PDB file of C-alpha atoms in Angstrom:
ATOM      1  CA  UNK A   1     130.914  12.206  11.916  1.00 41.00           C
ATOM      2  CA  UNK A   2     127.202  12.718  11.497  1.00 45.00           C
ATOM      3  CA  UNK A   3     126.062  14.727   8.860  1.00 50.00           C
ATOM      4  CA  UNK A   4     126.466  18.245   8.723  1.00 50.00           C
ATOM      5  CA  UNK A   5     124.023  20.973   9.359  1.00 63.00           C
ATOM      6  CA  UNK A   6     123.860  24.601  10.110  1.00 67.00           C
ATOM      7  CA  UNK A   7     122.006  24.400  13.191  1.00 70.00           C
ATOM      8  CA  UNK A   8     123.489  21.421  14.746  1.00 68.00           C
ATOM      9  CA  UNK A   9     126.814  23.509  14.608  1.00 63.00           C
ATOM     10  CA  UNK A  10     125.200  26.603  15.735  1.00 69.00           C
ATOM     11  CA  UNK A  11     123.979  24.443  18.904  1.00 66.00           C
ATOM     12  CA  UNK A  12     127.175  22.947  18.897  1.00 62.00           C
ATOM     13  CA  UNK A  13     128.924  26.099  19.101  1.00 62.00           C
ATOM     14  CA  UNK A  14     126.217  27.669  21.465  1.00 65.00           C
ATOM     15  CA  UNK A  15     127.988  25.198  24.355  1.00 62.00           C
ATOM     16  CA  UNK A  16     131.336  25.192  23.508  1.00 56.00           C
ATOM     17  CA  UNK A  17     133.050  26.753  26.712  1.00 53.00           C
ATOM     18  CA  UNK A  18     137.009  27.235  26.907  1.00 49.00           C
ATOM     19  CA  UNK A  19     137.693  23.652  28.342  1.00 44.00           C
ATOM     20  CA  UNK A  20     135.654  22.027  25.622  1.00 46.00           C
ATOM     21  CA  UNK A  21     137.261  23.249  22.766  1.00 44.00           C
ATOM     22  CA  UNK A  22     139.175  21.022  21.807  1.00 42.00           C
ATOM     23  CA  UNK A  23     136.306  18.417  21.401  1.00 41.00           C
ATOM     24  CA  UNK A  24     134.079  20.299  18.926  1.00 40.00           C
ATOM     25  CA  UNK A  25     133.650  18.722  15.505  1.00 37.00           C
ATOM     26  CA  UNK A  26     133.270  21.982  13.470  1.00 37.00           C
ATOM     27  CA  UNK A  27     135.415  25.794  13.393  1.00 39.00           C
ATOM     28  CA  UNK A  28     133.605  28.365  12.802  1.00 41.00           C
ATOM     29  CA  UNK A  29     134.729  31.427  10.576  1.00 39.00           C
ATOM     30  CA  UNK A  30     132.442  34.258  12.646  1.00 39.00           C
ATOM     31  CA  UNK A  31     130.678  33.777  16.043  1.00 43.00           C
ATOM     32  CA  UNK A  32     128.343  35.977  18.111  1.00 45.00           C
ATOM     33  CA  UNK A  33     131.038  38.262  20.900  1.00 45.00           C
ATOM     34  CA  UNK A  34     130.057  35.867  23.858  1.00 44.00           C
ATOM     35  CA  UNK A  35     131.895  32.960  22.362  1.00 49.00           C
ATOM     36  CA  UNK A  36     134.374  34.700  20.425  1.00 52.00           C
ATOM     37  CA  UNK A  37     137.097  33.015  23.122  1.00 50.00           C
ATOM     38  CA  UNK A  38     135.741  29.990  22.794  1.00 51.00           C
ATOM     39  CA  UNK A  39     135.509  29.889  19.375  1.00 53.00           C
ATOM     40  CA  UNK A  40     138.858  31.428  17.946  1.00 53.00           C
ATOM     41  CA  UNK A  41     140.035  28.220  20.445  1.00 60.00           C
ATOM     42  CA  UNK A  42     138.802  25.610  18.380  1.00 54.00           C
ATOM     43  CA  UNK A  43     140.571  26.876  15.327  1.00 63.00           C
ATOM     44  CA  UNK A  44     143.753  26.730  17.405  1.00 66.00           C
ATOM     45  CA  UNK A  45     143.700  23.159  18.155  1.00 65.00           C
ATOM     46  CA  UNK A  46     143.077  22.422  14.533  1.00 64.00           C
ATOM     47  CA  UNK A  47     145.957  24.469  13.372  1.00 69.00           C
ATOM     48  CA  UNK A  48     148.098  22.851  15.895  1.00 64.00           C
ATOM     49  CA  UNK A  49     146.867  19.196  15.347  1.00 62.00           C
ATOM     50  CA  UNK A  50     146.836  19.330  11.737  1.00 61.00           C
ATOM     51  CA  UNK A  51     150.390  20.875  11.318  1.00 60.00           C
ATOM     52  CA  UNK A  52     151.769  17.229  10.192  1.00 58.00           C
ATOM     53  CA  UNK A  53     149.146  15.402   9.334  1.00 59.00           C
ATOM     54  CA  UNK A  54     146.673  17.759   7.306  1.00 62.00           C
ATOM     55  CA  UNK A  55     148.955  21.377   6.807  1.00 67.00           C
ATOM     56  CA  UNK A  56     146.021  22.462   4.044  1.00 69.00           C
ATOM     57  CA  UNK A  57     144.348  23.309   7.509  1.00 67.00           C
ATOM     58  CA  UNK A  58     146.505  25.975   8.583  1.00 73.00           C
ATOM     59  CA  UNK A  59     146.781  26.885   5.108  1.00 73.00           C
ATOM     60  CA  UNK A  60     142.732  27.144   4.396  1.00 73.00           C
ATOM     61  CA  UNK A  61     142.498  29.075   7.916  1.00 74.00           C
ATOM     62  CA  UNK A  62     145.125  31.978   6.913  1.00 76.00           C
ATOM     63  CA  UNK A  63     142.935  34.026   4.689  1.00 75.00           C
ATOM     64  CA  UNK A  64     139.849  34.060   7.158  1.00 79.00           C
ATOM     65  CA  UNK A  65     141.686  33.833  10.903  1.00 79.00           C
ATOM     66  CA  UNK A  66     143.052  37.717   9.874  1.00 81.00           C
ATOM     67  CA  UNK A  67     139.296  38.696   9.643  1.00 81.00           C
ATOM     68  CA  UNK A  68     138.472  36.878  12.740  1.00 79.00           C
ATOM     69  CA  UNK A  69     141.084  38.056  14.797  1.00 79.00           C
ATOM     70  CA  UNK A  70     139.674  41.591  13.822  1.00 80.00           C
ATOM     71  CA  UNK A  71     136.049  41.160  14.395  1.00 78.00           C
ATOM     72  CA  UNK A  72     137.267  39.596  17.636  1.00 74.00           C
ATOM     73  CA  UNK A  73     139.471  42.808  18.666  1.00 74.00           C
ATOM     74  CA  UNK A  74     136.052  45.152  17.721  1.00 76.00           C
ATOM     75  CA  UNK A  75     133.801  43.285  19.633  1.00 73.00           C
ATOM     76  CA  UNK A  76     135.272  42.417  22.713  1.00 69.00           C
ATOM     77  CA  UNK A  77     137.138  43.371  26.120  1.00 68.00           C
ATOM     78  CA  UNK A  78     140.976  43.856  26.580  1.00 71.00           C
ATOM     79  CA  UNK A  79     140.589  40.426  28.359  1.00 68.00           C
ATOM     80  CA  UNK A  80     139.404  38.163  25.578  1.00 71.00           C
ATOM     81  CA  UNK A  81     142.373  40.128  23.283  1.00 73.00           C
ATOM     82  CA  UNK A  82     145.197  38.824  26.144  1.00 74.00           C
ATOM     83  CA  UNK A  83     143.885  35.071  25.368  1.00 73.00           C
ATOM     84  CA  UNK A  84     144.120  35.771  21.224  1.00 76.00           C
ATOM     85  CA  UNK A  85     147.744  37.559  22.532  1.00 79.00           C
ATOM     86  CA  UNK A  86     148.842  34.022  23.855  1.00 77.00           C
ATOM     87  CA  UNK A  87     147.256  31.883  21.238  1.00 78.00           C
ATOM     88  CA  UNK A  88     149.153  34.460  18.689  1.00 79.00           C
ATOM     89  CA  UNK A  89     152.446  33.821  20.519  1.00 78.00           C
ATOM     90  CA  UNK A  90     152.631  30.113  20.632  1.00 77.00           C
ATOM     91  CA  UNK A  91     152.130  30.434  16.520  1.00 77.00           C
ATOM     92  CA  UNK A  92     154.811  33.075  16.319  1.00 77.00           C
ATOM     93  CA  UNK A  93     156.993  30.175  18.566  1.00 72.00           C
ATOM     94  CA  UNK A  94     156.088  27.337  16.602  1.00 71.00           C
ATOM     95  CA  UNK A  95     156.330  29.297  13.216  1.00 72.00           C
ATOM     96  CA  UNK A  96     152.677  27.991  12.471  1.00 77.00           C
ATOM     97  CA  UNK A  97     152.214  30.900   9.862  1.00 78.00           C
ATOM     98  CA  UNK A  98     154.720  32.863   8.384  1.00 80.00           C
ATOM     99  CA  UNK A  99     155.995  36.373   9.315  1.00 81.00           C
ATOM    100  CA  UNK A 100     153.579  38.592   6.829  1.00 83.00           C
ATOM    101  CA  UNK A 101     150.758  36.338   8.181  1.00 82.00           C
ATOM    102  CA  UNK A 102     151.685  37.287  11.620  1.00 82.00           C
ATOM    103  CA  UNK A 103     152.242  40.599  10.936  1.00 85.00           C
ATOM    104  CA  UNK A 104     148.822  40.504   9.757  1.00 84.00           C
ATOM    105  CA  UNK A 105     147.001  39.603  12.746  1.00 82.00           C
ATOM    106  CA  UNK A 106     149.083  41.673  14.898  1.00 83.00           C
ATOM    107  CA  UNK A 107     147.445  44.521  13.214  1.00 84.00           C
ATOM    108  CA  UNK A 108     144.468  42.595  13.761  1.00 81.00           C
ATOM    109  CA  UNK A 109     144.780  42.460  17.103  1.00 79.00           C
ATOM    110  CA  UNK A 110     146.616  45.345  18.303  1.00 79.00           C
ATOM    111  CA  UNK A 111     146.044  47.948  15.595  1.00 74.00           C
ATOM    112  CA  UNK A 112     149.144  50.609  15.437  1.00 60.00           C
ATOM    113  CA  UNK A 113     149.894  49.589  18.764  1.00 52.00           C
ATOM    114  CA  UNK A 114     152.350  46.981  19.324  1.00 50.00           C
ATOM    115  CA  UNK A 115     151.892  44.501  22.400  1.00 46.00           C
ATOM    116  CA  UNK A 116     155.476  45.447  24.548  1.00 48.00           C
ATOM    117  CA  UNK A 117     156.325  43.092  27.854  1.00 46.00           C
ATOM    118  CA  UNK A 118     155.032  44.059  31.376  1.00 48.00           C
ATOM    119  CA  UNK A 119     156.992  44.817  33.760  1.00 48.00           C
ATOM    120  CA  UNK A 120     156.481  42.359  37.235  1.00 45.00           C
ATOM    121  CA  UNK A 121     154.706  45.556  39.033  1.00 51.00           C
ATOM    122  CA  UNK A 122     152.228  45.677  36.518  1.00 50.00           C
ATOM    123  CA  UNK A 123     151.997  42.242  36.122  1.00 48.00           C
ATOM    124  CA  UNK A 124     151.181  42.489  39.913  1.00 50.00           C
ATOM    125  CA  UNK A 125     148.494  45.176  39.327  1.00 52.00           C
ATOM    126  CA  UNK A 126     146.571  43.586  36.663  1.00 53.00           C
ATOM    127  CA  UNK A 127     146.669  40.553  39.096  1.00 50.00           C
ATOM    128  CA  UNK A 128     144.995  43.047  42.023  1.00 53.00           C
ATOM    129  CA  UNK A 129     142.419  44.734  39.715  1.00 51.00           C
ATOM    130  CA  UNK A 130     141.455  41.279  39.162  1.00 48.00           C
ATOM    131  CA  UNK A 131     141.040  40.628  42.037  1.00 47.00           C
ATOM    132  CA  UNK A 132     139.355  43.517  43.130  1.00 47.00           C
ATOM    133  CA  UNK A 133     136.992  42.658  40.397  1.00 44.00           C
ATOM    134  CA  UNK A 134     135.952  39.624  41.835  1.00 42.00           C
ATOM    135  CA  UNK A 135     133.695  41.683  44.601  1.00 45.00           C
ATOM    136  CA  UNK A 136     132.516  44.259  42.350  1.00 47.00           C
ATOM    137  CA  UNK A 137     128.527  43.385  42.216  1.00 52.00           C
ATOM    138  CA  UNK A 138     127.333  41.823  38.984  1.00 60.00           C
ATOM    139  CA  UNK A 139     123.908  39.656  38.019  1.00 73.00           C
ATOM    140  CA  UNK A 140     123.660  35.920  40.620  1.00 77.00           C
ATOM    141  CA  UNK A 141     124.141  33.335  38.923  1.00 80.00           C
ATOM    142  CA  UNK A 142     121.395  30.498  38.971  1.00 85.00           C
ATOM    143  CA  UNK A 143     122.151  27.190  40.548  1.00 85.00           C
ATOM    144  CA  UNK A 144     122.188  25.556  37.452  1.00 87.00           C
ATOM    145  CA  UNK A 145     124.352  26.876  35.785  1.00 85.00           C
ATOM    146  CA  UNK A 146     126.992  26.489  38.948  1.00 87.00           C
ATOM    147  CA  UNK A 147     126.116  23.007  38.419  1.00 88.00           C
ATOM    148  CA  UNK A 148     126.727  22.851  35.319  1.00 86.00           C
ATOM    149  CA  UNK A 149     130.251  24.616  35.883  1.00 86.00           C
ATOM    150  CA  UNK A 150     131.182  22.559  38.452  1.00 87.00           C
ATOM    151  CA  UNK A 151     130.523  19.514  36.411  1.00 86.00           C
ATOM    152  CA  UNK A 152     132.527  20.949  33.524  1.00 84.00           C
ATOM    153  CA  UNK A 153     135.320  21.004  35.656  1.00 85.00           C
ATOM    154  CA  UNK A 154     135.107  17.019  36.071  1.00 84.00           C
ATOM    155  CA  UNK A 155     136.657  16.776  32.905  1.00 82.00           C
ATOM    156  CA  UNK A 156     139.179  19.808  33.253  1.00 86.00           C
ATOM    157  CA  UNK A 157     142.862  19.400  31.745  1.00 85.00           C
ATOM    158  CA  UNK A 158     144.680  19.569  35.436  1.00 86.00           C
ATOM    159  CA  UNK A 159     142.648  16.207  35.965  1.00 86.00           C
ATOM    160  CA  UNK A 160     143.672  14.450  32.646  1.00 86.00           C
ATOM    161  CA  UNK A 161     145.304  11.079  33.936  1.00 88.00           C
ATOM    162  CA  UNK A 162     146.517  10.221  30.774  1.00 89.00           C
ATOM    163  CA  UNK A 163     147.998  13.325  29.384  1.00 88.00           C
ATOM    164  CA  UNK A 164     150.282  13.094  32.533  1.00 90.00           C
ATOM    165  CA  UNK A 165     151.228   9.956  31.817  1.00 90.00           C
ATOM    166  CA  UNK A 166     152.022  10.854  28.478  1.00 89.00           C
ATOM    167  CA  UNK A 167     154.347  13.924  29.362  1.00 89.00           C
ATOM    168  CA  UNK A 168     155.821  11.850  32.285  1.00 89.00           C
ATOM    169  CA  UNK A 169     156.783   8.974  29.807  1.00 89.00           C
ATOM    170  CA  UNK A 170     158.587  12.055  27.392  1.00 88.00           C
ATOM    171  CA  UNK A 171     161.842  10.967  26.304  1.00 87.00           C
ATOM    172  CA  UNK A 172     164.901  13.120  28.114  1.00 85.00           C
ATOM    173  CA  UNK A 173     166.552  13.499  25.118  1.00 84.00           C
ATOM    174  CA  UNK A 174     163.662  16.091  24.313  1.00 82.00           C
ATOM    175  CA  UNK A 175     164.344  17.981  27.528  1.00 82.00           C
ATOM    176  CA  UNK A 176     168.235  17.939  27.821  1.00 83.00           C
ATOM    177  CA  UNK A 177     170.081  20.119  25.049  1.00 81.00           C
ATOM    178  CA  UNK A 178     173.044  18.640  26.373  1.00 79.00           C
ATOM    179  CA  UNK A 179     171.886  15.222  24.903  1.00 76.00           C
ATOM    180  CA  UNK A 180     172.119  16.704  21.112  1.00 78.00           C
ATOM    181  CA  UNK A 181     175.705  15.767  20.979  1.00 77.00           C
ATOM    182  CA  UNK A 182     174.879  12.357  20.777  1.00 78.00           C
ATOM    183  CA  UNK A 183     173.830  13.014  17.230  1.00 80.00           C
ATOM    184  CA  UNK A 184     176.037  11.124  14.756  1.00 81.00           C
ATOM    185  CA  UNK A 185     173.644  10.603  11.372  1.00 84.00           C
ATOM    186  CA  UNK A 186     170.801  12.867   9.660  1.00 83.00           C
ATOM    187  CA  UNK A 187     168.633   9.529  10.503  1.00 83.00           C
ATOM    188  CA  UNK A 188     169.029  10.244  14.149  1.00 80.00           C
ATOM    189  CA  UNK A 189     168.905  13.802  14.131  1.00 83.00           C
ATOM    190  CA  UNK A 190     165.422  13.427  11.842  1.00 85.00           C
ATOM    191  CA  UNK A 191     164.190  11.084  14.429  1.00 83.00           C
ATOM    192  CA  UNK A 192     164.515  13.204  17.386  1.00 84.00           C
ATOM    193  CA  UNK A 193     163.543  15.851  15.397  1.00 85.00           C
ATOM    194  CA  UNK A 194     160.056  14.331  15.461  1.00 86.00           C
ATOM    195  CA  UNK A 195     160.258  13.379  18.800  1.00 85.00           C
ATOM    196  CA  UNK A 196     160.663  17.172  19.620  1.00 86.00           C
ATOM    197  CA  UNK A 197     157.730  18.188  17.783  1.00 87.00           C
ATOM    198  CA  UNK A 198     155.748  15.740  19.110  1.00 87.00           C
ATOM    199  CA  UNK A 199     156.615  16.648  22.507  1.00 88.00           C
ATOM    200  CA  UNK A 200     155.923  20.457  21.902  1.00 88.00           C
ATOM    201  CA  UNK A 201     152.704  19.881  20.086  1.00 87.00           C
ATOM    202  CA  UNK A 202     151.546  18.080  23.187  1.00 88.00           C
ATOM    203  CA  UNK A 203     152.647  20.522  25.508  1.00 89.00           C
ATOM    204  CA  UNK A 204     151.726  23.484  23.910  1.00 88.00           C
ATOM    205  CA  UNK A 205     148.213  21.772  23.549  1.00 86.00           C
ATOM    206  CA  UNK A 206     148.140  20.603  27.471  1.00 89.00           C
ATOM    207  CA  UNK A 207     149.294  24.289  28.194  1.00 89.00           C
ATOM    208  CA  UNK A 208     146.393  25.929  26.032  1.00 87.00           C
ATOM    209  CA  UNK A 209     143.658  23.192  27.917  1.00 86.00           C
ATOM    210  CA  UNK A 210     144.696  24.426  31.367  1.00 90.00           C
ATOM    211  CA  UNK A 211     145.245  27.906  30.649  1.00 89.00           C
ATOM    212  CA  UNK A 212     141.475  27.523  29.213  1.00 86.00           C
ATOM    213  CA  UNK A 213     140.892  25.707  32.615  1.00 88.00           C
ATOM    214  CA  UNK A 214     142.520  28.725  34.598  1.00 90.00           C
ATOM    215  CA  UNK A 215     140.222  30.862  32.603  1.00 88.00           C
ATOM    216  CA  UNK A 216     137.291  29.032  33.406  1.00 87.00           C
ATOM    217  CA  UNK A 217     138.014  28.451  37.548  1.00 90.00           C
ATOM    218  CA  UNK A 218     138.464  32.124  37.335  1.00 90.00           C
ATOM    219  CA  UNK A 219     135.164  32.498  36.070  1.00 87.00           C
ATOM    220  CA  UNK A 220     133.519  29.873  38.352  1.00 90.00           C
ATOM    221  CA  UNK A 221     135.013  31.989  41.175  1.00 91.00           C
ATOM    222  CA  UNK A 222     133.507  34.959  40.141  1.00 90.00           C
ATOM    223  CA  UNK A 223     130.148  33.219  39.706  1.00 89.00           C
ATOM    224  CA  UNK A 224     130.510  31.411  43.207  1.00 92.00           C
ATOM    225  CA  UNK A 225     131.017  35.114  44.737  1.00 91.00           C
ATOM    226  CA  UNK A 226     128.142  36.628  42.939  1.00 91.00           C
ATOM    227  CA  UNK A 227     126.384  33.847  44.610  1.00 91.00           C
ATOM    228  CA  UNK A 228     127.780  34.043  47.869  1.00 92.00           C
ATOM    229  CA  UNK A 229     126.887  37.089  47.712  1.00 91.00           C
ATOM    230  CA  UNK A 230     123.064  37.316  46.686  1.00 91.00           C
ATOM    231  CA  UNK A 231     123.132  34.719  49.331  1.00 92.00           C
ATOM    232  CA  UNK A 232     124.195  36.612  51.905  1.00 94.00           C
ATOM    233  CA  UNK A 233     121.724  39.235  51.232  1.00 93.00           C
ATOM    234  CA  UNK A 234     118.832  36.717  50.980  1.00 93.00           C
ATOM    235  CA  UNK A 235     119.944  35.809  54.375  1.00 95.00           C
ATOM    236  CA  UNK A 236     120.313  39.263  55.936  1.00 95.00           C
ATOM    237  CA  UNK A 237     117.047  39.960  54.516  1.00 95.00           C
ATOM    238  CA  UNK A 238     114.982  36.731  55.919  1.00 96.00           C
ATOM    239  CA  UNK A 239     116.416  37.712  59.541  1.00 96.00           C
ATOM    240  CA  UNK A 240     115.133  41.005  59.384  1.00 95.00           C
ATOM    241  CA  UNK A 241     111.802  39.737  58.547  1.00 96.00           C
ATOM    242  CA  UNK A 242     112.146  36.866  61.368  1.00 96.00           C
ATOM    243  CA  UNK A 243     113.059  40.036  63.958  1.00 96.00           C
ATOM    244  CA  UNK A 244     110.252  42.046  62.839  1.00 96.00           C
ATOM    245  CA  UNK A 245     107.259  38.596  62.754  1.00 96.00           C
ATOM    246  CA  UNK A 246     108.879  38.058  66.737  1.00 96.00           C
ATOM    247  CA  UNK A 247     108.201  41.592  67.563  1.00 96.00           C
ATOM    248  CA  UNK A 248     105.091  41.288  66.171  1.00 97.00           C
ATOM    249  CA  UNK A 249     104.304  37.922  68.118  1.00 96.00           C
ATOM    250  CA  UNK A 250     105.492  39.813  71.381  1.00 96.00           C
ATOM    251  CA  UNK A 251     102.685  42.290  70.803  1.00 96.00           C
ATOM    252  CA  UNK A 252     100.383  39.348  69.879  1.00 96.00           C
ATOM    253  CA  UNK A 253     101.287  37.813  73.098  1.00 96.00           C
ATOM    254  CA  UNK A 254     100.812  40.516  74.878  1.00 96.00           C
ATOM    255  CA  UNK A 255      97.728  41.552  73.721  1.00 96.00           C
ATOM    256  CA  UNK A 256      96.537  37.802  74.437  1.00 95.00           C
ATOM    257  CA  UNK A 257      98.053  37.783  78.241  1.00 94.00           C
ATOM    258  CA  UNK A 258      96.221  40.856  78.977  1.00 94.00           C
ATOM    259  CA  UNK A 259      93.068  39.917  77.416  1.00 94.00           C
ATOM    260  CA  UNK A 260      93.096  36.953  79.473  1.00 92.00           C
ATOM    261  CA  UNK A 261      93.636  38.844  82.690  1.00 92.00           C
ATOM    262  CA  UNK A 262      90.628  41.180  82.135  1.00 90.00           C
ATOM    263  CA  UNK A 263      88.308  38.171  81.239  1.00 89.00           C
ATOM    264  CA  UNK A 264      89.342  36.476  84.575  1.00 88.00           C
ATOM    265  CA  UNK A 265      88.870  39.804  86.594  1.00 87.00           C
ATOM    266  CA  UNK A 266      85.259  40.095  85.146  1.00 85.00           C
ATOM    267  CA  UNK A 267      81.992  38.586  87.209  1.00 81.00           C
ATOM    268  CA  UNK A 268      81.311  35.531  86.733  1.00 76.00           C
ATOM    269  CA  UNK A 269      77.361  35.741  84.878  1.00 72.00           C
ATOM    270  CA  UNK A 270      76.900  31.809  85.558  1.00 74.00           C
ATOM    271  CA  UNK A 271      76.316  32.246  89.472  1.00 73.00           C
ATOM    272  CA  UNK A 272      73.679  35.001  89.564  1.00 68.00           C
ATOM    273  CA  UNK A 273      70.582  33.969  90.120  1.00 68.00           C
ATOM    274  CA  UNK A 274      68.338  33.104  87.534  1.00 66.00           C
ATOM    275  CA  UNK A 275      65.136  35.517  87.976  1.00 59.00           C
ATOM    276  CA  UNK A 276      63.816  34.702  84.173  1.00 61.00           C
ATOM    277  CA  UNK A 277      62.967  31.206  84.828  1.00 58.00           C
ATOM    278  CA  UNK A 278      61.708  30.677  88.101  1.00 57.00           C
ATOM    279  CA  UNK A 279      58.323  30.214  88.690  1.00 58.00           C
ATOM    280  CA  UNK A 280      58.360  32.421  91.883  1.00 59.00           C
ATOM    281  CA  UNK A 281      56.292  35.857  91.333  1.00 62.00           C
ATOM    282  CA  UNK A 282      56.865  39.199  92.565  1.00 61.00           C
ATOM    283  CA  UNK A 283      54.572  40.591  95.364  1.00 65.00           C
ATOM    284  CA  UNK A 284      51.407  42.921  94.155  1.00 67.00           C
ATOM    285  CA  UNK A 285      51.133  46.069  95.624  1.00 64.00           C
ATOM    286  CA  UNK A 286      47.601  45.861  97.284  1.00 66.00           C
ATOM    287  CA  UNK A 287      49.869  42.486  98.899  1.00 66.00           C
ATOM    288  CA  UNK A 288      52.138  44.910 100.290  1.00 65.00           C
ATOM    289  CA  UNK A 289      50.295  47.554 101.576  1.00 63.00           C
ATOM    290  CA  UNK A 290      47.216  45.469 102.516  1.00 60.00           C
ATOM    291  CA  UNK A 291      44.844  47.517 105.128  1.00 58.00           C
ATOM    292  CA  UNK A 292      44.974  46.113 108.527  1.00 54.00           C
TER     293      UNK A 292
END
């Protein structure tokens, strides 16, 4: 890794979306509200992928995640705090921290309140404000930065060949309980054992990448119907404008047709006859009345 600065992480950190968490180099402690998600996601995948190999991680993270999990809760929506919810319940799954340290950022999260299960019908509702939400007018975004969201979604977890080769090729004696009778030594039951963690490590991760990836579709739909949108306004607007420039080139028309037809209905000068150049004069009067 190249050596580290202060700004290059702040940069790096400045583009780290949902999807692209997991391929930061650094975790930050404290990041500015618009990438709280995306930061507290980072630390996630650390805790998760260091849980064998390098456990100090989880361990140097407990003290400061408590403190991040309650700036988080002060600074942001009731949206960003469902995301923290999940990432909170895969550790309380997993038993990546103990029960105090859970405890602890519970209260971090929630306050006094406790988070109790939804019932399907509001399930169902949040689902419809949320949808709702996606017409409610908000700020176009610029086409480069649907671009650039589109192109983010290249490398999106749904489309990760090898991770679904990888959970294809799991072992069924991690996914049949029924298979655990087949256990005869500790050396066998330590074996699988591994294999088990292994297996949830890499789903849990997989399931955090695409639930970052629902996140960010979500997002990308919104932006695409703020678009739309402004579009469609852009467009109403420019045919108003072409209605009103035709009426205006009836009038010119008009205006022209007539003018024409009063030119043509006018003498024509050219075939009078020319009494300024001719060399002819005019009678005198003693020529008129001349005596007899």
């Amino acid at each position: 890794m190249s050596a580290f600065s202060e700004a290059a992480l702040e940069k790096k950190l400045s583009e780290l979306s949902n999807s692209a968490a997991e391929r930061a180099d650094l975790v930050p402690v404290a990041h500015p509200p618009p990438q709280a998600l995306s930061a507290h996601c980072h630390p996630n995948d650390v805790i998760q992928n260091s849980k064998r190999k390098g456990p100090e991680f989880t361990k140097d993270f407990a003290p400061v995640i408590v403190k991040a999990f309650k700036h988080v809760s002060s600074e942001t929506d009731e949206s960003c705090k469902k995301h923290l919810g999940r990432v909170l319940s895969i550790w309380e799954e997993r038993s990546v921290y103990e029960n105090d340290v859970l405890e602890q950022l519970k209260q971090a999260l929630y306050g006094d309140k406790k988070p109790r299960k939804r019932t399907y019908e509001q399930i169902k509702v949040d689902e419809n404000e949320n949808c709702s939400s996606l017409g409610s007018p908000s700020e176009p975004p610029q086409t480069l930065d649907l671009v650039r969201a589109l192109q983010d979604l290249e490398n999106a977890a749904s489309g990760d060949a090898a991770v679904h080769q990888r959970i294809a090729s799991l072992p069924v004696e991690v996914q049949e309980v029924s298979l655990l009778d087949k256990i005869t030594d500790k050396e066998s039951g330590e074996r699988l054992s591994k294999m088990v963690e292994d297996a949830c490590m890499l789903l849990a991760d997989y399931n955090g990448r695409l639930a970052a990836e629902i996140d960010d579709r979500k997002q990308l739909t919104r932006m695409l119907a703020d678009f739309l949108r402004c579009q469609k306004e852009a467009l109403a607007e420019k045919e108003h404008k072409l209605e009103e420039y035709k009426r205006k080139l009836a009038r010119v028309s008009l205006v022209r047709k007539e003018l024409r037809s009063r030119i043509q209905s006018l003498p024509d000068l050219s075939r009078l006859p020319n009494v300024t150049g001719s060399h002819m004069h005019l009678p005198f009067v003693g020529d008129i009345y001349s005596e007899d």
